[in-house]
Short mmCIF file of C-alpha atoms in Angstrom, two decimals:
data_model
loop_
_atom_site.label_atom_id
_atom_site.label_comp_id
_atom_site.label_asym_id
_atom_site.label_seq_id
_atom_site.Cartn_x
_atom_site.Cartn_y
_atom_site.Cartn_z
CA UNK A 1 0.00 0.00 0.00
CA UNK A 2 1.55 3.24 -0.72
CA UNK A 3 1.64 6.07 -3.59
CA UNK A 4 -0.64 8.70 -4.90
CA UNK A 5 -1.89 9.63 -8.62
CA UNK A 6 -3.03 13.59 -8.81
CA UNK A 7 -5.32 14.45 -11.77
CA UNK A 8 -6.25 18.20 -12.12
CA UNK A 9 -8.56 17.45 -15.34
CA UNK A 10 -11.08 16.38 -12.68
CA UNK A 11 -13.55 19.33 -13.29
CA UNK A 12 -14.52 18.11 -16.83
CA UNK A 13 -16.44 15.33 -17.96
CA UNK A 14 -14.21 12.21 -19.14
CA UNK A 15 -13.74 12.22 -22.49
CA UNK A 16 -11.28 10.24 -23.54
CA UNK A 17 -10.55 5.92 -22.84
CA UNK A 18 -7.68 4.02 -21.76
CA UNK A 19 -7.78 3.58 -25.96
CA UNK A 20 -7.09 6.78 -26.98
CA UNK A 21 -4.18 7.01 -24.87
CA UNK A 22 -2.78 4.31 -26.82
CA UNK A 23 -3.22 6.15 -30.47
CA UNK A 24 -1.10 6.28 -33.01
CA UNK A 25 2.02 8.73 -32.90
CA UNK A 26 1.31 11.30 -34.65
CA UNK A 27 -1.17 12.14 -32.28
CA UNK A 28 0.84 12.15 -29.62
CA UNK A 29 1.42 15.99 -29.31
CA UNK A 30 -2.59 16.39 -29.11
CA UNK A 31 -2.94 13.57 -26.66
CA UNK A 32 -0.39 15.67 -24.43
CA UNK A 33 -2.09 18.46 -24.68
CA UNK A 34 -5.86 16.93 -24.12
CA UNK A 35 -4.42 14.76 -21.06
CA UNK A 36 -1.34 16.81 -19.75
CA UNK A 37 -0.61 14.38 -16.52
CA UNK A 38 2.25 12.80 -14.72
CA UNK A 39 1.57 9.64 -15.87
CA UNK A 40 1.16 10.86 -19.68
CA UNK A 41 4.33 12.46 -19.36
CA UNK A 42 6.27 9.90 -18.62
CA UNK A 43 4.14 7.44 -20.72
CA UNK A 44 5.05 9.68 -23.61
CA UNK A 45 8.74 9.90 -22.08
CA UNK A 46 9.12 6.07 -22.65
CA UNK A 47 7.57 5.91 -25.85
CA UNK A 48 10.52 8.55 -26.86
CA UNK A 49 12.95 6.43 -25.46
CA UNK A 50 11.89 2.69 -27.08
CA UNK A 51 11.38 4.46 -30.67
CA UNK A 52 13.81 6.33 -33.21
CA UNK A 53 14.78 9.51 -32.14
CA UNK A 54 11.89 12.32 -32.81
CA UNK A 55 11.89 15.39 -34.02
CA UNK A 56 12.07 18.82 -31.78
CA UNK A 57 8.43 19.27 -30.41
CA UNK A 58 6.47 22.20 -31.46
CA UNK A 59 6.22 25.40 -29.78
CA UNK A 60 3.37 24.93 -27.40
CA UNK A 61 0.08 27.40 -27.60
CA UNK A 62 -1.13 29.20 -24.60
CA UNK A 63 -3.36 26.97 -23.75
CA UNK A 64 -1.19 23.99 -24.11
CA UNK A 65 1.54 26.46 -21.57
CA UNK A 66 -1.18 27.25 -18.99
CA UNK A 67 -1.90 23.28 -18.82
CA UNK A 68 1.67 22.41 -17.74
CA UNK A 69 2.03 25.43 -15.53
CA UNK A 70 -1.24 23.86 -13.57
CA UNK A 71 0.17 20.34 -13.71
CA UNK A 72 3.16 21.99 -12.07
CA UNK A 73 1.32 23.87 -9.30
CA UNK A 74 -1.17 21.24 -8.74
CA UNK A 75 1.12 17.33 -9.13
CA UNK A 76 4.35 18.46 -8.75
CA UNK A 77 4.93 21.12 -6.05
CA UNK A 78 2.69 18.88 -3.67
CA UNK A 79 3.98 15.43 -4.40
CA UNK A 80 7.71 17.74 -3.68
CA UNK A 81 6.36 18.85 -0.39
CA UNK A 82 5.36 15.14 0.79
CA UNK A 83 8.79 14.17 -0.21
CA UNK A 84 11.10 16.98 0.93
CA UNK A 85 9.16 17.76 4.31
CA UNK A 86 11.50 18.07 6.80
CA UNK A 87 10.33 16.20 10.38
CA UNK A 88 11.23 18.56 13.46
CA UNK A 89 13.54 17.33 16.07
CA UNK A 90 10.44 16.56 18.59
CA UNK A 91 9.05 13.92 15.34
CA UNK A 92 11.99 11.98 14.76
CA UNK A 93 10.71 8.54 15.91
CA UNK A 94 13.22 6.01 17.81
CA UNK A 95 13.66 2.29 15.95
CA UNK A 96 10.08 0.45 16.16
CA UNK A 97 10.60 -1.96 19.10
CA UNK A 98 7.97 -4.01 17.45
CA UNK A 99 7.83 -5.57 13.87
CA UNK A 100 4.49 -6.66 12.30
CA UNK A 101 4.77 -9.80 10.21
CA UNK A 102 2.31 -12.02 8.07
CA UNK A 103 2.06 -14.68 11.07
CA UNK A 104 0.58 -11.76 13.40
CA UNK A 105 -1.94 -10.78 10.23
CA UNK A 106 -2.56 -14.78 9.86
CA UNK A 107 -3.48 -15.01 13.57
CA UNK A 108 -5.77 -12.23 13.72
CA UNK A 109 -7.74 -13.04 10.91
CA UNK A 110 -7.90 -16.83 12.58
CA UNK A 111 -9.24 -15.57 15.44
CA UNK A 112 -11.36 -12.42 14.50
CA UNK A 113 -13.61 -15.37 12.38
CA UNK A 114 -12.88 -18.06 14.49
CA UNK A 115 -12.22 -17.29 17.97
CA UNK A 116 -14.74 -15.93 20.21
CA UNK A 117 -15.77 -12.56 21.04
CA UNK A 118 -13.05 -11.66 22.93
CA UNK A 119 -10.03 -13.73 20.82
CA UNK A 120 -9.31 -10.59 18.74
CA UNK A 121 -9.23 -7.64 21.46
CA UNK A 122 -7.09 -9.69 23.68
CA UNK A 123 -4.68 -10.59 21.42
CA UNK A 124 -4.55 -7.36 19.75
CA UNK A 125 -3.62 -5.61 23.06
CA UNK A 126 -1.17 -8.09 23.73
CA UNK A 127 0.73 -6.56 20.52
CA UNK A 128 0.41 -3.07 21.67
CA UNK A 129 1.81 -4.01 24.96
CA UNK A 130 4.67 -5.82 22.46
CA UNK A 131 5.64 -1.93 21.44
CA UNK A 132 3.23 -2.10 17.93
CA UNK A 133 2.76 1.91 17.21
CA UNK A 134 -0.87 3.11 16.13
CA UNK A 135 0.40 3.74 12.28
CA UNK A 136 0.96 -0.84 12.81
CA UNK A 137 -2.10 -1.44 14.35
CA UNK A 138 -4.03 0.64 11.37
CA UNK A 139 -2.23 -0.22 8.92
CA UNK A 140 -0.17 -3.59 8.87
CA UNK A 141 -2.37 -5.20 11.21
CA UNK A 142 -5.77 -4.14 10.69
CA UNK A 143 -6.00 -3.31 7.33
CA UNK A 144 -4.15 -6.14 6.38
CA UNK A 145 -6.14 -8.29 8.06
CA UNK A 146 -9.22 -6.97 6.71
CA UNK A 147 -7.91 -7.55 3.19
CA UNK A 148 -6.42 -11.38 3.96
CA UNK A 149 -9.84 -12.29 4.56
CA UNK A 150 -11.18 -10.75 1.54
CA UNK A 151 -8.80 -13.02 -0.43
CA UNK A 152 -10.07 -15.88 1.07
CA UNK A 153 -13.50 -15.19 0.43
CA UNK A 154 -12.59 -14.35 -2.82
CA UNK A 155 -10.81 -18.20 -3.23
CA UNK A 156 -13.83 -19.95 -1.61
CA UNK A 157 -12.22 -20.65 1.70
CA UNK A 158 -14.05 -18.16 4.00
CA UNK A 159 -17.92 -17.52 3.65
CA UNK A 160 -19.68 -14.29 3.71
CA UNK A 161 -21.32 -14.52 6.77
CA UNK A 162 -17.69 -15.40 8.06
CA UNK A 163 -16.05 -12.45 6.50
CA UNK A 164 -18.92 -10.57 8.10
CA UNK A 165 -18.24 -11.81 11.53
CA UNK A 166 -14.15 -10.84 11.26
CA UNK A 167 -14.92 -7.47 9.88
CA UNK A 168 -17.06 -6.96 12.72
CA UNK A 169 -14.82 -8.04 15.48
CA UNK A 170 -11.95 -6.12 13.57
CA UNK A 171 -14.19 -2.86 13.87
CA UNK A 172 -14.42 -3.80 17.40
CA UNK A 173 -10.97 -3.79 17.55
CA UNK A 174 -10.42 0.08 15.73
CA UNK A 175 -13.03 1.16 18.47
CA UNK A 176 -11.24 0.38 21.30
CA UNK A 177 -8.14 1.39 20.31
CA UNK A 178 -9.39 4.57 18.89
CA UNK A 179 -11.58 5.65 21.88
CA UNK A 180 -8.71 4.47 24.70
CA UNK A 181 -5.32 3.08 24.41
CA UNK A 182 -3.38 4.86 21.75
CA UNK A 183 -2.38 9.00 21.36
CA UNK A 184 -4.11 11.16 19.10
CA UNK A 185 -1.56 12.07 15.78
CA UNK A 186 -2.14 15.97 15.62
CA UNK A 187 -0.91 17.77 12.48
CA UNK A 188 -2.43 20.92 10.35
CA UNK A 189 -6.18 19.35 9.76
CA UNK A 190 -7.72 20.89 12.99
CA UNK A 191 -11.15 23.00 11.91
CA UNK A 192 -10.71 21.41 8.30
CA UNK A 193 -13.64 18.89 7.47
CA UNK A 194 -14.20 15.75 5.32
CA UNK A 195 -16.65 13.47 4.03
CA UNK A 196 -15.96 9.95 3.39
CA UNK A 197 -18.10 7.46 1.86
CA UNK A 198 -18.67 4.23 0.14
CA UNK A 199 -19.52 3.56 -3.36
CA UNK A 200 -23.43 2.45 -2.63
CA UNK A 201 -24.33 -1.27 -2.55
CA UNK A 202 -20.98 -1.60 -0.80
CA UNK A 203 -21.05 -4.66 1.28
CA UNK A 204 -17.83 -4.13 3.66
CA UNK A 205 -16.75 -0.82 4.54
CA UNK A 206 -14.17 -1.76 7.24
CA UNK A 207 -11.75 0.28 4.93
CA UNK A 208 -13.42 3.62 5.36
CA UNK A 209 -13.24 2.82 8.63
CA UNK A 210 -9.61 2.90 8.90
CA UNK A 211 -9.63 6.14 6.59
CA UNK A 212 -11.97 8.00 9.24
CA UNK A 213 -9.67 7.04 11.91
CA UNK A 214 -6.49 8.51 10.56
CA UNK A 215 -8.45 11.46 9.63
CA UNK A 216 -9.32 11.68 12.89
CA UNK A 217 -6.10 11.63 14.29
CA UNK A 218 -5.08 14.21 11.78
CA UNK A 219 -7.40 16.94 13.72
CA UNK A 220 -9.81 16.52 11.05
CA UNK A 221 -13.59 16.53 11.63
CA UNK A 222 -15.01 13.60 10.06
CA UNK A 223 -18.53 12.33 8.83
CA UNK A 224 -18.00 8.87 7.68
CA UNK A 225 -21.46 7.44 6.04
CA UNK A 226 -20.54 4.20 4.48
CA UNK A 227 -23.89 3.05 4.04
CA UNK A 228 -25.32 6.83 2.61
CA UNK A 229 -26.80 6.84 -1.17
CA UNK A 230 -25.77 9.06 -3.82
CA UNK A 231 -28.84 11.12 -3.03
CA UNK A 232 -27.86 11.43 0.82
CA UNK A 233 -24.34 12.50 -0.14
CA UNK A 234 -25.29 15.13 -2.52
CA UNK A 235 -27.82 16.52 0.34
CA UNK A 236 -25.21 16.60 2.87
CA UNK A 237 -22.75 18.18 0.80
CA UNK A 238 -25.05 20.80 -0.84
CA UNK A 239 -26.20 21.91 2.56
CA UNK A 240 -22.61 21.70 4.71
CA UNK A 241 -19.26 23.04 3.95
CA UNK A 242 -16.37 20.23 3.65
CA UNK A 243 -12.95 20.43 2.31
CA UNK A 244 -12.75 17.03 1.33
CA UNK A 245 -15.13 14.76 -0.27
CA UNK A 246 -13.34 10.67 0.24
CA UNK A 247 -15.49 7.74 -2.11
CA UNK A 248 -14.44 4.02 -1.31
CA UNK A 249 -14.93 1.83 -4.54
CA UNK A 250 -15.39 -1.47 -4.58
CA UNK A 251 -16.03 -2.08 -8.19
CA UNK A 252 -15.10 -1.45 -12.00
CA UNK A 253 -18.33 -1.86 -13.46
CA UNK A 254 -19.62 1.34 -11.60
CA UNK A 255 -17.03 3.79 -12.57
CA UNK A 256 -19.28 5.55 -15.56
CA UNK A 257 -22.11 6.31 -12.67
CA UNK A 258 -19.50 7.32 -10.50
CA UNK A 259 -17.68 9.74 -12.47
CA UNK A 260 -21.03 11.36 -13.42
CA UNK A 261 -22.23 11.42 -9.63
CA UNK A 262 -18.82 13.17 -8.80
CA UNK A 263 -19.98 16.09 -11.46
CA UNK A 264 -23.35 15.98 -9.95
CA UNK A 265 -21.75 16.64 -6.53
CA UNK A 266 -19.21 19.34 -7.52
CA UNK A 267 -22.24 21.03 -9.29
CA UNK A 268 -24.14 21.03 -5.66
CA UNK A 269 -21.50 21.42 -3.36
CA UNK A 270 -21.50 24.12 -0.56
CA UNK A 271 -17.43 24.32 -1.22
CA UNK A 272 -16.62 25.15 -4.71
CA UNK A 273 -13.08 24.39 -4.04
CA UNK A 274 -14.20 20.82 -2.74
CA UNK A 275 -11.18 18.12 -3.14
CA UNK A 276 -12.43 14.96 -4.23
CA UNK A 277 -10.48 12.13 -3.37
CA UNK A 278 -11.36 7.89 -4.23
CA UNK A 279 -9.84 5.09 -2.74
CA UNK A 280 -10.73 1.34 -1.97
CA UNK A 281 -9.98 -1.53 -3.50
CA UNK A 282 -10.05 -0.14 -7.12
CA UNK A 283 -7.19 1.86 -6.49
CA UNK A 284 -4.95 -1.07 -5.98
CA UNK A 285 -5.82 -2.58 -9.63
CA UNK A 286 -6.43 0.90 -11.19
CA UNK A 287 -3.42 3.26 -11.36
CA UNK A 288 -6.14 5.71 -13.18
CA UNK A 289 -9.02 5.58 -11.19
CA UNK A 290 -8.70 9.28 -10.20
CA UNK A 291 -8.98 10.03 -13.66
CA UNK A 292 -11.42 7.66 -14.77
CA UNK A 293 -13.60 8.97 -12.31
CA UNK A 294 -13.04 12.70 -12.43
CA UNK A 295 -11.90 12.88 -8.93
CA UNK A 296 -8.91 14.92 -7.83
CA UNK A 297 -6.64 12.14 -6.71
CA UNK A 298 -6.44 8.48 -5.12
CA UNK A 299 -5.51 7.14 -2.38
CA UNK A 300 -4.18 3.72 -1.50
CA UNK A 301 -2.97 4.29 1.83
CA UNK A 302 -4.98 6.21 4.98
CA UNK A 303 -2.02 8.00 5.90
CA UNK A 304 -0.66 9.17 2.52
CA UNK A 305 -4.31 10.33 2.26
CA UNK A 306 -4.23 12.48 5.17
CA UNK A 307 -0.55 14.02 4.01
CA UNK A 308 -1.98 14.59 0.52
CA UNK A 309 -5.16 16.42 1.86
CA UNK A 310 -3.28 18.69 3.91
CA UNK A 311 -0.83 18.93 1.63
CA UNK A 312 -3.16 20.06 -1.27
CA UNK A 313 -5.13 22.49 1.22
CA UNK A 314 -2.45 24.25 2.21
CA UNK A 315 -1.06 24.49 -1.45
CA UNK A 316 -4.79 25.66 -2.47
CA UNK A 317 -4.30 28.58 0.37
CA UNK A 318 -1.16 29.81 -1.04
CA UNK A 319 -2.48 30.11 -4.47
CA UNK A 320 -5.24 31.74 -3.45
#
């Protein structure tokens, strides 16, 4: 899980296919300038590189300038920042005195489905008491877990009602840990507010979960409806003012009614600056699901995703 894919042609309706991208070359010069990304950039980088060598590229137009001076602004100078921030003295965080390995994920899965009530809790605060920080027990415990069973359910070996039953005892888990044992992570979020959500029909939402939590611990104020339709989300954001609008999805097929709900929602939203974000378990198996979708960028990671966010806010406020 890590990495992040920006896409600042958000605001307009899709119009082009994975397809086009892979036209012929001599319309490589207006695919640049119709799709003027990171990942086109160095697509069309590579292309250069396997081919003959080309000719000098044309002068570009103003319009084609003021695209790469936004892809600058908006890709570069905040993927720079996540790299080149500089942790104070007070962050610098001693050698973990606890490493997380697939045996401790294999456990808790066994015993979130299999064990009883209490199987998971116990043995979950037996690895905190181990040394495991918060960003393990999120992240390369949790999560992990959470996604080891969905590969068995996907290969026949757990059922749904048993996924069901793990998720549940996982969220149990998150609860107590976020309500008692572990320290709030503060950073630059406080007063800033997001949204997250699940594609609707979404059957497990443990994910978001995890998302909401790291928000949380951000100083962000979060409203996490996983189970909210399309109708319900456009409401809420219509009516209150978020900086960040997060949608989990769990599915390919859906992408054409999501990318037109995310237009519907920018249309309707109290923030006309609103950052829309997409995540889930898409964005693991589609590099350009922010772009597919119109959204402003992806996340594959619940940390990354709070870095980005305030990372793109705070870019947003300089620019303004």
């Amino acid at each position: 899980m890590a990495g992040w894919t920006t896409n600042r042609q958000a605001k307009r309706p899709l119009q082009r296919r994975r397809a086009d991208m892979e036209a012929a070359p001599d319309r490589a010069v207006r695919g640049a300038v119709d799709a003027l990304t990171i990942n086109a950039l160095l697509a069309a980088r590579d292309d250069s590189q396997d081919g003959p060598p080309a000719r000098a590229a044309p002068h570009l137009d103003d319009a084609a300038e003021d695209q790469l001076t936004r892809l600058v602004e908006a890709e570069i100078i905040p993927r720079l920042m996540l790299l080149h921030r500089v942790p104070s003295l007070g962050a610098v965080k001693p050698p973990p005195r606890f490493v997380p390995t697939h045996a401790h994920v294999l456990k808790l899965s066994e015993l979130a489905v299999q064990g009883d009530a209490d199987a998971a809790p116990t043995y979950m605060r037996g690895l905190v008491a181990q040394g495991a920080t918060p960003e393990q027990v999120f992240l390369d415990l949790l999560s992990a877990s959470a996604r080891y069973m969905g590969e068995l359910w996907e290969e026949d070996r757990y059922s749904f009602s048993e996924v069901t039953i793990g998720l549940w005892r996982l969220q149990r888990v998150l609860h107590d840990h976020a309500q008692r044992d572990l320290p709030m992570f503060r950073g630059p979020g406080a007063s800033r507010r997001c949204m997250l959500a699940a594609e609707p029909g979404t059957q497990h939402t443990f994910g978001l979960s995890i998302v909401a939590e790291f928000f949380t611990r951000g100083g962000w104020q979060v409203q996490c409806e996983p189970m909210a339709s399309w109708h319900q989300m456009k409401r809420q954001l219509a009516c209150e003012h978020f900086d960040v609008f997060g949608l989990s999805i769990a599915s390919s097929e859906t992408i054409p009614q999501i990318a037109s709900a995310i237009l519907d929602i920018r249309r309707v939203s109290a923030n006309t600056k609103l950052v829309v974000m997409v995540g889930g378990p898409m964005a693991a198996q589609l590099p350009d699901l922010a772009q597919r979708c119109g959204a402003d960028a992806m996340a594959i990671n619940a940390q990354a995703a709070v870095d980005l966010a305030n990372a793109w806010l705070e870019a947003d406020v300089r620019h303004a």
